[in-house]
XYZ file of C-alpha atoms in Angstrom:
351
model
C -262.948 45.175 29.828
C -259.744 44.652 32.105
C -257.784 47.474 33.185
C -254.441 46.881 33.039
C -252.670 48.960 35.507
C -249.172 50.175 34.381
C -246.957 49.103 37.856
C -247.566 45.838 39.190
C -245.844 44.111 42.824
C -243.676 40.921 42.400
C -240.353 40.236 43.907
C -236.927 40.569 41.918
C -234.086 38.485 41.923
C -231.156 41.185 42.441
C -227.689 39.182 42.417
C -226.582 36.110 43.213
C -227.072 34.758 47.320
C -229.402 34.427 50.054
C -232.674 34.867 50.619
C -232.060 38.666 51.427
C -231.544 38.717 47.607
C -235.313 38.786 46.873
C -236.916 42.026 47.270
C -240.714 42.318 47.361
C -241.882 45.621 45.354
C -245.250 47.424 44.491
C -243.864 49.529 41.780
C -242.385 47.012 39.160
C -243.606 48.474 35.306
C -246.263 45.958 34.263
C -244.302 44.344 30.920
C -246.409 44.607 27.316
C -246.793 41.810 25.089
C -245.345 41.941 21.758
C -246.837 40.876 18.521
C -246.695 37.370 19.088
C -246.726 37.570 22.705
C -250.054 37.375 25.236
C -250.106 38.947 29.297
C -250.792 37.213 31.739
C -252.655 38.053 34.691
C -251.429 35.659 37.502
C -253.216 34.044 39.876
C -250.553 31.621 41.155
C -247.196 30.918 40.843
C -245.376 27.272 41.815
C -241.996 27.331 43.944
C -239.002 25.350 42.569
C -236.094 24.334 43.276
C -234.716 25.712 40.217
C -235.640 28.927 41.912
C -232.781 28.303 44.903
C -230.386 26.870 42.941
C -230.522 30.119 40.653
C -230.366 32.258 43.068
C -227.424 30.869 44.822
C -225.765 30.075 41.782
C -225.874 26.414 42.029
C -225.571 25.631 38.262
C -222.332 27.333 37.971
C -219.225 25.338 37.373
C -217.259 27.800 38.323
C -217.070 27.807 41.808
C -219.988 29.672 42.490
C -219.037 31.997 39.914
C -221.898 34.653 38.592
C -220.156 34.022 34.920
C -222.584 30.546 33.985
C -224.945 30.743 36.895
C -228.246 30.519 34.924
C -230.019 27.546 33.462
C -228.674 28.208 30.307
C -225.103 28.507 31.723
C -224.966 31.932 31.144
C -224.353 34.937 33.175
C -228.092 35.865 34.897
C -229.511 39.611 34.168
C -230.499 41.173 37.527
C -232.923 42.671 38.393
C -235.366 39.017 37.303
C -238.196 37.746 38.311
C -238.219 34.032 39.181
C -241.002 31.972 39.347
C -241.906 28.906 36.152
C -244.639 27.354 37.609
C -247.663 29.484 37.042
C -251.745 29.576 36.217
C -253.396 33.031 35.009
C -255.740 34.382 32.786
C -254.609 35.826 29.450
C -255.626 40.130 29.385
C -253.950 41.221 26.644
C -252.650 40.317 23.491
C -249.788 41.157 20.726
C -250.825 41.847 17.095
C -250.195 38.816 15.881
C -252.689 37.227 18.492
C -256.084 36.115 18.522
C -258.008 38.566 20.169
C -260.450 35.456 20.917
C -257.161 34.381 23.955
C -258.049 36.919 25.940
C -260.091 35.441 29.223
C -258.370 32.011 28.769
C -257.300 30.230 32.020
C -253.490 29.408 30.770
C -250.799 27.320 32.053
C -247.404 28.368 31.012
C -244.626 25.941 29.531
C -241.763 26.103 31.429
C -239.075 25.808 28.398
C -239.385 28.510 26.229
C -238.202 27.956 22.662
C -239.777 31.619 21.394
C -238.982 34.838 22.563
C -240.112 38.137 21.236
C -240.959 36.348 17.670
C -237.707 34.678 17.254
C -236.928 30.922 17.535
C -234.499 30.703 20.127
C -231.215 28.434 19.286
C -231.182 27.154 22.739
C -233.968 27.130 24.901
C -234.295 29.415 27.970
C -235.983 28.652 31.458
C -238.931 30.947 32.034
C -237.810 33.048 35.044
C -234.625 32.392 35.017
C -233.127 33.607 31.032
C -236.607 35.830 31.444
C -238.902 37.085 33.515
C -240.901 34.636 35.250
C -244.387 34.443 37.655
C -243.508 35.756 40.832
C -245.496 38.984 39.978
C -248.759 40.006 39.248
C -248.617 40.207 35.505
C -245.904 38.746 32.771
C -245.576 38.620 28.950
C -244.565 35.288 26.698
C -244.687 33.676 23.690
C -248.573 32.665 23.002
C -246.942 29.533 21.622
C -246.280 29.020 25.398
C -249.934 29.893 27.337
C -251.882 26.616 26.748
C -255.113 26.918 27.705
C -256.596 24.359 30.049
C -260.442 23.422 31.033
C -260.042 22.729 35.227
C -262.269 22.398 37.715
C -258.934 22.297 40.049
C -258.375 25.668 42.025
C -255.431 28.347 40.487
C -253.432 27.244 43.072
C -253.504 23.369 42.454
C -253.181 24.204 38.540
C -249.886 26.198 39.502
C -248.624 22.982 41.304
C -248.167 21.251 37.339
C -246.112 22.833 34.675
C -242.478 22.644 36.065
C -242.513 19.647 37.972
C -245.249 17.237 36.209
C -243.904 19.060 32.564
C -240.689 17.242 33.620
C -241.728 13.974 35.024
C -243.556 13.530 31.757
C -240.179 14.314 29.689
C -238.343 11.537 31.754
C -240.902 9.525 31.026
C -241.260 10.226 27.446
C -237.582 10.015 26.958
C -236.945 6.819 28.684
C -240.539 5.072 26.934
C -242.245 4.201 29.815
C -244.433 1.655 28.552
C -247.348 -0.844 31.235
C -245.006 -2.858 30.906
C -242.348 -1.311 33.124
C -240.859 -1.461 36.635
C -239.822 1.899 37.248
C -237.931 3.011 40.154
C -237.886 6.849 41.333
C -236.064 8.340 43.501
C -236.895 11.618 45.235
C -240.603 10.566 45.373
C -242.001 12.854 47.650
C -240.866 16.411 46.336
C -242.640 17.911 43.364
C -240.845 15.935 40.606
C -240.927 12.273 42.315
C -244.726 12.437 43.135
C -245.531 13.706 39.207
C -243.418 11.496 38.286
C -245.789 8.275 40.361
C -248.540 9.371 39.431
C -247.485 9.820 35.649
C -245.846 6.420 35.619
C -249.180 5.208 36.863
C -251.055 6.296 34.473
C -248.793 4.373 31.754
C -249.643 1.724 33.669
C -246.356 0.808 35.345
C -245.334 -1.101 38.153
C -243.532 2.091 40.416
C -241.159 1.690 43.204
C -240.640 5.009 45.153
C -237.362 5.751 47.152
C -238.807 8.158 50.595
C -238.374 8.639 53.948
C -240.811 6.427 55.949
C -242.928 8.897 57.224
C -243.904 9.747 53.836
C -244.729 6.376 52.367
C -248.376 6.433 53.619
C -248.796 9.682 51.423
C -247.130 8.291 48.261
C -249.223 4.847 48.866
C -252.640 6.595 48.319
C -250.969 8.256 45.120
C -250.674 4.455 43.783
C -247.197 3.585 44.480
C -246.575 -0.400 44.061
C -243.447 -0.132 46.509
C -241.909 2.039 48.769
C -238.149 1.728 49.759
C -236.374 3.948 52.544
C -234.431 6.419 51.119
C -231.453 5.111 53.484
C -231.725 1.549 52.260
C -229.427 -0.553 50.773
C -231.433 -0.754 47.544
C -229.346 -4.097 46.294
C -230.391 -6.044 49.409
C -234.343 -4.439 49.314
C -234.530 -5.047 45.608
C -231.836 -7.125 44.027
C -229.672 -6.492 40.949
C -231.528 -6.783 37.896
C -234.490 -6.027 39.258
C -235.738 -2.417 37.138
C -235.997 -1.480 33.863
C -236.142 2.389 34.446
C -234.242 4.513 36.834
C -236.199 7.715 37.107
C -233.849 9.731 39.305
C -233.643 13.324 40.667
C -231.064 12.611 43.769
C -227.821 11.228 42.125
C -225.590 11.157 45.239
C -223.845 8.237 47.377
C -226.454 5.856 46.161
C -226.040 6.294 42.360
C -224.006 3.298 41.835
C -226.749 0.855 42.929
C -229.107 2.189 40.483
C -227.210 1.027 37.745
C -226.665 -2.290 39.174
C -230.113 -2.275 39.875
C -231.393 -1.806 36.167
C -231.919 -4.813 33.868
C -229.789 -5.216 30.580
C -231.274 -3.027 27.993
C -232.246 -0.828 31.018
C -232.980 2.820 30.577
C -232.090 5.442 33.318
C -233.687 9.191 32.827
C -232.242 12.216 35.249
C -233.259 15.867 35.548
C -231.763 16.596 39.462
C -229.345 15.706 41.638
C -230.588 17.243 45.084
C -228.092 14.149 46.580
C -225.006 15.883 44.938
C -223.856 16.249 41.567
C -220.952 14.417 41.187
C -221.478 10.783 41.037
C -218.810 7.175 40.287
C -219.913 5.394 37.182
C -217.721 2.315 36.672
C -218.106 2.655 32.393
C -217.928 -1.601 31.978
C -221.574 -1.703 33.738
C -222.772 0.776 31.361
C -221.427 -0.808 28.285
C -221.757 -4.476 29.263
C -225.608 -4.056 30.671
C -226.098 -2.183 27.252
C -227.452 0.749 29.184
C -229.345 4.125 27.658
C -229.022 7.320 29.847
C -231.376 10.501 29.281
C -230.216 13.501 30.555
C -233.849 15.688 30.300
C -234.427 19.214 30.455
C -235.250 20.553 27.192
C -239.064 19.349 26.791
C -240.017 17.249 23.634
C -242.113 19.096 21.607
C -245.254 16.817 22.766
C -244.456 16.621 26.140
C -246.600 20.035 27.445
C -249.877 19.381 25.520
C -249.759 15.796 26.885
C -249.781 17.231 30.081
C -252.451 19.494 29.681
C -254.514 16.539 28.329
C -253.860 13.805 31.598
C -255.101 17.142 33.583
C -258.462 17.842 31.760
C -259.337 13.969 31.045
C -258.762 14.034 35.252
C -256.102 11.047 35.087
C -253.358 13.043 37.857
C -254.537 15.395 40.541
C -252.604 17.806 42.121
C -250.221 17.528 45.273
C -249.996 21.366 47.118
C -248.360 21.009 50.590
C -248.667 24.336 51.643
C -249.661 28.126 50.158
C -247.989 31.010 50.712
C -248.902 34.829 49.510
C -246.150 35.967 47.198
C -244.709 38.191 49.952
C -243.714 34.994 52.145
C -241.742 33.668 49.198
C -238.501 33.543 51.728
C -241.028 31.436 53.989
C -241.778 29.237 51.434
C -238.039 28.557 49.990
C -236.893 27.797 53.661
C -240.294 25.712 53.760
C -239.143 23.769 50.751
C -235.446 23.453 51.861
C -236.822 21.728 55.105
C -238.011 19.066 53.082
C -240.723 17.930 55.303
C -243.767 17.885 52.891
C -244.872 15.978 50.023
C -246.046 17.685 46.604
C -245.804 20.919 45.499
C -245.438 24.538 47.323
C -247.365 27.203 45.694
C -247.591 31.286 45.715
C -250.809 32.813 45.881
C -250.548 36.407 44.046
C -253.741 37.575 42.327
C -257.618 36.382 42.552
C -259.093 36.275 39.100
């Protein structure tokens, strides 16, 4: 039988700035799961970029403003734990709960739709509306733990819910189908390379937009094409020549990816790491007949799938580095620096 200690060590999110905002403690309580709720012992937690932009209050639209600076565009509750990539073993469970979870290997769904027994109106962002798996144990919805049979390590299995959860909803959204050219941008980071690999497995034909000393790492993942990110895409590719955008950079270059999209073209986004604010000239949308998909909130289908492509072994992870949870500033600036390909993961607890 588990003992479940009653203070745990994880790192809180305490207001809105830099990296001197997260504090690394030892005496955090341990939470305890509701009646419909299971804990989580975690092995390993994914970092995202969702996880700087929170914490700087990048989402708020009002001028850095602490009023609308969570995912939801709400104010944030400090102290929180970030963290909504992570892999653990289920310890505990609510009343409502098969007792029969506990000892599962779980993956957690990053968009949480249930929270304390209550359907939730609009969705929250696990770590970010709630506490999240930069700590040693946390509680959610058992609606949420999906339990996954892995040979892959705790670490690589805490490199897939965020990032590959949302590569799949782009490419649910926009109906990737074999018969696709797809073009994404971002390729490299933890998003873009789901997002090959995923498109792969559909069977499409996947141009990647990287730097060039990153194509040789995105080639063995099965890219068709690689483009430099500082191209100009129209002469490289030619108008016309797509019939998905799958884009996480928005930016200088967003024009060219509409001109680059066929008629009847579909163009899915869920970043903009190039900058948000972007000039859409509104005839090429309406003349090229043109469907846009923003994505965050996961179809209902989209998690399971995932769980499925990792078990039937068709997408393997990508972990460029692992840090203990106590280097978690050493891992953000690692991530800022942009340098690696895949996925940068927290080690916190062996199981």
């Amino acid at each position: 039988m588990t003992t479940i200690p009653k203070t745990m060590k994880g790192v809180q999110l305490i207001g809105h700035g830099g990296p001197e905002m997260l504090q690394y403690r030892n005496d955090i309580p341990v939470p305890v799961p509701t009646s419909n709720e299971v804990l989580i012992r975690i092995a390993a937690a994914g970092v995202n970029n969702t996880d700087i932009n929170t914490r700087i209050a990048w989402y708020s639209k009002n001028d850095g403003g602490s009023t609308d600076a969570s995912w939801s565009g709400q104010a944030l509750e400090f102290p929180r734990i970030q963290g909504a990539d992570v892999c653990g073993i289920i310890v505990a469970v609510g009343e409502n709960v098969e007792v029969a979870r506990i000892g599962q290997r779980v993956l957690i769904e990053p968009c949480i739709t249930e929270v304390n027994g209550r359907t939730l109106t609009t969705p929250w962002y696990y770590g970010s509306e709630c506490d999240g798996g930069f700590a040693e144990y946390t509680v959610v919805a058992a609606k949420h733990a999906y339990a996954v049979n892995s040979n892959f390590s705790d670490t690589e299995l805490a490199s897939f819910p965020c990032s590959y959860s949302t590569a799949e909803n782009m490419l649910t959204r926009a109906k990737v189908t074999a018969k696709d050219r797809v073009l994404i941008s971002g390729a490299s980071g933890g998003v873009g390379s789901a997002a090959v690999q995923l498109a792969k497995a559909r069977g499409a034909y996947v141009i990647a937009i990287t730097s060039p000393s990153k194509n040789r790492q995105l080639l063995e993942l099965g890219v068709d094409q690689v483009v430099a990110r500082e191209a100009d895409l129209i002469d490289v590719l030619e108008e016309n020549s797509v019939d998905v955008v799958i884009d996480l950079v928005a930016g200088k270059q967003w024009p060219q990816f509409l001109q680059l999209l066929k008629p009847g073209g579909r163009y899915a986004v869920s970043g903009a790491i190039g900058g948000p604010l972007v000039e859409l000239d509104i005839r090429t949308l309406y003349l090229k007949d043109l469907s846009f998909f923003g994505c965050t909130v996961l179809n209902p289908e989209v998690f399971q799938n995932l769980v499925n492509y990792i078990e039937q072994g068709k997408i393997k992870p990508v972990v460029a580095h692992a840090f203990p949870l106590q280097e978690i500033n050493a891992a953000q600036q690692f991530f800022l620096d942009k340098k690696h390909t895949g996925k940068i993961v927290l080690n916190i607890t062996n199981p």
